Short mmCIF file of N, CA and C in Angstrom, two decimals:
data_model
loop_
_atom_site.label_atom_id
_atom_site.label_comp_id
_atom_site.label_asym_id
_atom_site.label_seq_id
_atom_site.Cartn_x
_atom_site.Cartn_y
_atom_site.Cartn_z
N THR A 1 -17.71 175.45 57.28
CA THR A 1 -16.34 174.98 57.36
C THR A 1 -16.17 173.71 56.53
N ARG A 2 -14.95 173.47 56.14
CA ARG A 2 -14.65 172.32 55.29
C ARG A 2 -13.84 171.30 56.10
N VAL A 3 -14.28 170.08 56.07
CA VAL A 3 -13.58 169.01 56.77
C VAL A 3 -12.77 168.22 55.75
N THR A 4 -11.51 168.08 56.01
CA THR A 4 -10.66 167.30 55.10
C THR A 4 -10.38 165.94 55.72
N MET A 5 -10.22 164.97 54.86
CA MET A 5 -9.94 163.62 55.32
C MET A 5 -8.45 163.35 55.20
N ALA A 6 -7.80 163.22 56.30
CA ALA A 6 -6.36 162.93 56.28
C ALA A 6 -6.16 161.46 55.93
N GLY A 7 -5.20 161.19 55.08
CA GLY A 7 -4.88 159.81 54.72
C GLY A 7 -5.88 159.19 53.79
N LYS A 8 -6.57 159.97 52.99
CA LYS A 8 -7.58 159.42 52.10
C LYS A 8 -6.97 158.51 51.05
N GLY A 9 -5.70 158.72 50.71
CA GLY A 9 -5.04 157.89 49.72
C GLY A 9 -4.94 156.44 50.17
N GLY A 10 -4.96 156.18 51.44
CA GLY A 10 -4.94 154.83 51.97
C GLY A 10 -3.53 154.29 52.15
N LYS A 11 -3.39 153.49 53.14
CA LYS A 11 -2.10 152.86 53.40
C LYS A 11 -2.09 151.48 52.78
N LYS A 12 -0.91 151.04 52.43
CA LYS A 12 -0.78 149.69 51.89
C LYS A 12 -0.38 148.77 53.03
N THR A 13 -0.95 147.59 53.03
CA THR A 13 -0.62 146.60 54.03
C THR A 13 0.11 145.45 53.35
N GLU A 14 0.78 144.68 54.14
CA GLU A 14 1.58 143.57 53.62
C GLU A 14 0.79 142.26 53.67
N PHE A 15 1.09 141.37 52.73
CA PHE A 15 0.57 140.01 52.77
C PHE A 15 1.71 139.06 52.48
N ARG A 16 1.65 137.86 53.05
CA ARG A 16 2.68 136.86 52.81
C ARG A 16 2.07 135.47 52.98
N TYR A 17 2.24 134.64 51.95
CA TYR A 17 1.81 133.25 51.99
C TYR A 17 3.06 132.38 51.88
N THR A 18 3.11 131.31 52.68
CA THR A 18 4.26 130.41 52.61
C THR A 18 3.80 128.99 52.32
N VAL A 19 4.63 128.28 51.57
CA VAL A 19 4.40 126.87 51.28
C VAL A 19 5.61 126.12 51.82
N ASP A 20 5.39 125.25 52.79
CA ASP A 20 6.46 124.50 53.43
C ASP A 20 6.64 123.16 52.71
N LEU A 21 7.82 122.94 52.15
CA LEU A 21 8.12 121.71 51.41
C LEU A 21 9.08 120.81 52.17
N THR A 22 9.11 120.90 53.49
CA THR A 22 10.10 120.19 54.29
C THR A 22 10.05 118.68 54.08
N GLN A 23 8.86 118.10 54.04
CA GLN A 23 8.77 116.64 53.88
C GLN A 23 9.26 116.17 52.52
N LEU A 24 9.11 116.99 51.50
CA LEU A 24 9.55 116.58 50.17
C LEU A 24 11.03 116.83 49.93
N THR A 25 11.62 117.74 50.67
CA THR A 25 13.03 118.04 50.46
C THR A 25 13.94 117.28 51.42
N ALA A 26 13.44 116.91 52.58
CA ALA A 26 14.30 116.27 53.59
C ALA A 26 14.56 114.80 53.28
N ASP A 27 13.51 114.05 52.98
CA ASP A 27 13.65 112.61 52.84
C ASP A 27 14.22 112.20 51.49
N GLU A 28 13.51 112.50 50.44
CA GLU A 28 13.88 111.97 49.12
C GLU A 28 14.48 113.01 48.19
N LYS A 29 14.52 114.27 48.59
CA LYS A 29 14.97 115.35 47.71
C LYS A 29 14.17 115.36 46.41
N VAL A 30 12.85 115.21 46.52
CA VAL A 30 11.96 115.11 45.37
C VAL A 30 11.78 116.47 44.69
N VAL A 31 11.63 117.52 45.48
CA VAL A 31 11.32 118.84 44.95
C VAL A 31 12.39 119.83 45.40
N ASP A 32 12.83 120.67 44.47
CA ASP A 32 13.78 121.73 44.79
C ASP A 32 13.01 123.02 45.05
N PRO A 33 13.10 123.61 46.24
CA PRO A 33 12.36 124.83 46.53
C PRO A 33 12.70 125.99 45.60
N ALA A 34 13.94 126.09 45.16
CA ALA A 34 14.32 127.16 44.24
C ALA A 34 13.62 126.99 42.89
N GLU A 35 13.50 125.75 42.45
CA GLU A 35 12.79 125.48 41.19
C GLU A 35 11.30 125.81 41.32
N PHE A 36 10.73 125.51 42.49
CA PHE A 36 9.32 125.84 42.74
C PHE A 36 9.12 127.35 42.76
N ALA A 37 10.07 128.08 43.36
CA ALA A 37 9.98 129.55 43.39
C ALA A 37 10.05 130.12 41.97
N ASP A 38 10.91 129.55 41.13
CA ASP A 38 10.98 130.00 39.73
C ASP A 38 9.68 129.70 39.00
N TYR A 39 9.10 128.53 39.28
CA TYR A 39 7.82 128.15 38.66
C TYR A 39 6.73 129.15 39.03
N LEU A 40 6.66 129.51 40.32
CA LEU A 40 5.65 130.47 40.76
C LEU A 40 5.87 131.84 40.11
N SER A 41 7.13 132.26 40.04
CA SER A 41 7.42 133.56 39.44
C SER A 41 7.00 133.61 37.98
N ALA A 42 7.15 132.49 37.29
CA ALA A 42 6.81 132.45 35.87
C ALA A 42 5.32 132.28 35.63
N ARG A 43 4.58 131.70 36.56
CA ARG A 43 3.18 131.34 36.31
C ARG A 43 2.14 132.23 36.97
N ILE A 44 2.51 133.01 37.97
CA ILE A 44 1.51 133.82 38.67
C ILE A 44 0.93 134.86 37.71
N LYS A 45 -0.40 134.92 37.66
CA LYS A 45 -1.10 135.90 36.83
C LYS A 45 -1.58 137.05 37.70
N ILE A 46 -1.36 138.26 37.21
CA ILE A 46 -1.88 139.46 37.84
C ILE A 46 -2.77 140.14 36.82
N ASN A 47 -4.03 140.34 37.17
CA ASN A 47 -5.02 140.93 36.26
C ASN A 47 -5.12 140.17 34.95
N GLY A 48 -5.02 138.85 35.01
CA GLY A 48 -5.19 138.00 33.84
C GLY A 48 -3.98 137.88 32.95
N LYS A 49 -2.84 138.45 33.36
CA LYS A 49 -1.64 138.40 32.53
C LYS A 49 -0.48 137.80 33.31
N VAL A 50 0.24 136.89 32.65
CA VAL A 50 1.40 136.26 33.27
C VAL A 50 2.58 137.21 33.19
N GLY A 51 3.39 137.23 34.24
CA GLY A 51 4.64 137.97 34.20
C GLY A 51 4.59 139.38 34.74
N GLY A 52 3.53 139.79 35.35
CA GLY A 52 3.45 141.16 35.87
C GLY A 52 3.61 141.24 37.37
N ILE A 53 4.32 140.29 37.97
CA ILE A 53 4.37 140.29 39.44
C ILE A 53 5.25 141.41 39.99
N GLU A 54 6.29 141.81 39.28
CA GLU A 54 7.14 142.89 39.79
C GLU A 54 6.38 144.21 39.81
N ALA A 55 5.62 144.46 38.75
CA ALA A 55 4.85 145.71 38.67
C ALA A 55 3.76 145.77 39.73
N ALA A 56 3.23 144.61 40.13
CA ALA A 56 2.17 144.58 41.13
C ALA A 56 2.71 144.56 42.55
N GLY A 57 4.03 144.52 42.70
CA GLY A 57 4.63 144.52 44.02
C GLY A 57 4.62 143.18 44.71
N VAL A 58 4.60 142.09 43.92
CA VAL A 58 4.60 140.75 44.47
C VAL A 58 5.99 140.16 44.31
N ALA A 59 6.49 139.51 45.37
CA ALA A 59 7.81 138.90 45.33
C ALA A 59 7.71 137.44 45.74
N VAL A 60 8.50 136.59 45.08
CA VAL A 60 8.56 135.17 45.41
C VAL A 60 9.98 134.89 45.89
N ALA A 61 10.10 134.26 47.07
CA ALA A 61 11.41 133.99 47.65
C ALA A 61 11.46 132.56 48.17
N SER A 62 12.62 131.94 48.02
CA SER A 62 12.85 130.60 48.52
C SER A 62 13.83 130.69 49.69
N THR A 63 13.39 130.20 50.87
CA THR A 63 14.25 130.22 52.05
C THR A 63 14.27 128.82 52.64
N GLY A 64 15.40 128.16 52.53
CA GLY A 64 15.52 126.80 53.05
C GLY A 64 14.61 125.86 52.31
N SER A 65 13.68 125.25 53.02
CA SER A 65 12.76 124.30 52.40
C SER A 65 11.36 124.87 52.24
N SER A 66 11.23 126.19 52.32
CA SER A 66 9.91 126.80 52.13
C SER A 66 10.01 127.92 51.09
N VAL A 67 8.88 128.20 50.49
CA VAL A 67 8.78 129.26 49.48
C VAL A 67 7.71 130.23 49.95
N SER A 68 8.00 131.53 49.88
CA SER A 68 7.03 132.52 50.31
C SER A 68 6.69 133.46 49.16
N VAL A 69 5.43 133.84 49.13
CA VAL A 69 4.92 134.82 48.16
C VAL A 69 4.37 135.97 48.98
N GLY A 70 4.87 137.17 48.73
CA GLY A 70 4.42 138.30 49.52
C GLY A 70 4.50 139.59 48.76
N GLY A 71 4.00 140.63 49.40
CA GLY A 71 4.01 141.94 48.79
C GLY A 71 3.09 142.87 49.53
N SER A 72 2.66 143.90 48.83
CA SER A 72 1.77 144.87 49.46
C SER A 72 0.43 144.86 48.75
N LYS A 73 -0.60 145.20 49.51
CA LYS A 73 -1.95 145.28 48.95
C LYS A 73 -2.56 146.59 49.41
N PRO A 74 -3.51 147.11 48.65
CA PRO A 74 -4.17 148.36 49.07
C PRO A 74 -4.96 148.15 50.36
N ALA A 75 -5.13 149.21 51.09
CA ALA A 75 -5.82 149.13 52.39
C ALA A 75 -7.26 148.68 52.24
N THR A 76 -7.92 149.05 51.16
CA THR A 76 -9.33 148.74 51.01
C THR A 76 -9.60 147.63 50.01
N GLY A 77 -8.58 147.07 49.39
CA GLY A 77 -8.79 146.03 48.39
C GLY A 77 -8.21 144.71 48.83
N SER A 78 -8.25 143.78 47.92
CA SER A 78 -7.70 142.47 48.23
C SER A 78 -6.28 142.36 47.66
N ALA A 79 -5.57 141.34 48.10
CA ALA A 79 -4.22 141.11 47.62
C ALA A 79 -4.26 140.72 46.14
N PRO A 80 -3.23 141.06 45.38
CA PRO A 80 -3.23 140.71 43.96
C PRO A 80 -3.15 139.20 43.72
N VAL A 81 -2.73 138.45 44.73
CA VAL A 81 -2.64 136.99 44.63
C VAL A 81 -3.37 136.41 45.83
N SER A 82 -4.25 135.45 45.60
CA SER A 82 -4.98 134.85 46.71
C SER A 82 -4.28 133.60 47.22
N LYS A 83 -4.60 133.23 48.44
CA LYS A 83 -4.02 132.02 49.04
C LYS A 83 -4.47 130.79 48.26
N ARG A 84 -5.69 130.77 47.83
CA ARG A 84 -6.23 129.64 47.07
C ARG A 84 -5.50 129.49 45.73
N TYR A 85 -5.12 130.59 45.11
CA TYR A 85 -4.39 130.55 43.84
C TYR A 85 -2.99 129.97 44.04
N ILE A 86 -2.37 130.27 45.18
CA ILE A 86 -1.06 129.68 45.49
C ILE A 86 -1.19 128.18 45.66
N LYS A 87 -2.27 127.72 46.30
CA LYS A 87 -2.50 126.28 46.45
C LYS A 87 -2.70 125.63 45.08
N TYR A 88 -3.45 126.27 44.21
CA TYR A 88 -3.69 125.76 42.86
C TYR A 88 -2.36 125.61 42.10
N LEU A 89 -1.52 126.64 42.15
CA LEU A 89 -0.24 126.57 41.44
C LEU A 89 0.69 125.53 42.07
N THR A 90 0.60 125.35 43.38
CA THR A 90 1.41 124.31 44.04
C THR A 90 1.01 122.94 43.54
N LYS A 91 -0.29 122.70 43.43
CA LYS A 91 -0.77 121.41 42.92
C LYS A 91 -0.34 121.20 41.47
N LYS A 92 -0.39 122.25 40.66
CA LYS A 92 0.04 122.14 39.26
C LYS A 92 1.54 121.80 39.17
N PHE A 93 2.34 122.40 40.04
CA PHE A 93 3.78 122.12 40.05
C PHE A 93 4.04 120.68 40.46
N LEU A 94 3.34 120.21 41.48
CA LEU A 94 3.52 118.83 41.94
C LEU A 94 3.07 117.83 40.88
N GLN A 95 2.04 118.17 40.11
CA GLN A 95 1.60 117.31 39.01
C GLN A 95 2.68 117.26 37.93
N LYS A 96 3.30 118.39 37.66
CA LYS A 96 4.37 118.45 36.65
C LYS A 96 5.56 117.60 37.08
N GLU A 97 5.83 117.59 38.38
CA GLU A 97 6.94 116.79 38.93
C GLU A 97 6.55 115.33 39.14
N GLN A 98 5.33 114.97 38.84
CA GLN A 98 4.78 113.62 38.95
C GLN A 98 4.81 113.06 40.37
N VAL A 99 4.53 113.91 41.34
CA VAL A 99 4.41 113.48 42.73
C VAL A 99 3.07 113.86 43.33
N ARG A 100 2.15 114.36 42.51
CA ARG A 100 0.87 114.85 43.00
C ARG A 100 0.05 113.76 43.68
N GLU A 101 0.09 112.53 43.20
CA GLU A 101 -0.73 111.48 43.79
C GLU A 101 -0.16 110.96 45.12
N HIS A 102 1.04 111.41 45.49
CA HIS A 102 1.67 110.95 46.73
C HIS A 102 1.66 112.00 47.85
N VAL A 103 1.19 113.20 47.55
CA VAL A 103 1.24 114.28 48.54
C VAL A 103 -0.09 115.02 48.60
N ARG A 104 -0.26 115.78 49.69
CA ARG A 104 -1.42 116.65 49.86
C ARG A 104 -0.94 118.03 50.26
N VAL A 105 -1.67 119.03 49.83
CA VAL A 105 -1.38 120.41 50.21
C VAL A 105 -2.41 120.81 51.25
N ILE A 106 -1.94 121.04 52.48
CA ILE A 106 -2.84 121.25 53.62
C ILE A 106 -2.56 122.62 54.23
N ALA A 107 -3.62 123.34 54.57
CA ALA A 107 -3.48 124.64 55.23
C ALA A 107 -2.93 124.42 56.64
N ASP A 108 -1.96 125.26 57.00
CA ASP A 108 -1.33 125.16 58.31
C ASP A 108 -1.33 126.54 58.96
N GLY A 109 -2.46 127.15 59.00
CA GLY A 109 -2.58 128.49 59.55
C GLY A 109 -3.26 129.40 58.55
N LYS A 110 -3.39 130.65 58.92
CA LYS A 110 -4.12 131.59 58.09
C LYS A 110 -3.41 131.86 56.76
N ASN A 111 -2.09 131.89 56.75
CA ASN A 111 -1.36 132.23 55.54
C ASN A 111 -0.33 131.19 55.14
N ASP A 112 -0.47 129.96 55.61
CA ASP A 112 0.55 128.95 55.36
C ASP A 112 -0.06 127.66 54.80
N TYR A 113 0.72 127.01 53.96
CA TYR A 113 0.41 125.66 53.48
C TYR A 113 1.59 124.75 53.79
N VAL A 114 1.28 123.48 54.02
CA VAL A 114 2.30 122.45 54.21
C VAL A 114 2.01 121.35 53.21
N VAL A 115 3.05 120.89 52.53
CA VAL A 115 2.93 119.77 51.60
C VAL A 115 3.34 118.53 52.37
N LYS A 116 2.38 117.61 52.56
CA LYS A 116 2.64 116.38 53.33
C LYS A 116 2.48 115.17 52.46
N THR A 117 3.29 114.16 52.76
CA THR A 117 3.19 112.92 51.99
C THR A 117 2.04 112.09 52.55
N ILE A 118 1.38 111.33 51.67
CA ILE A 118 0.30 110.44 52.06
C ILE A 118 0.91 109.10 52.42
N GLU A 119 0.50 108.58 53.56
CA GLU A 119 1.05 107.29 53.98
C GLU A 119 0.03 106.20 53.87
#
């Protein structure tokens, strides 16, 4: 007899990383979350190439004072964008805005970062 494997194609699961910019947007209006979302959309590399985020199923959205990066990933593989890469791009954006030496990017959960000011 022949045994078939149902669902061998694999299901896709969702991933979502968020960067909370509340401290930078509330007090001094230093960083615009929409501008940060545009920066991420333009700079995220998929398979070594910039600008392929739509084809890879990755979306960048700005909601209030936070920016989220999410999409789908294969059931047996990793997400096309890593959490560490989002932190790297956040630091690069803050350096471009010349506020990097005044803030820190800190993990606030499994899939979240918070940008806090240094006192």
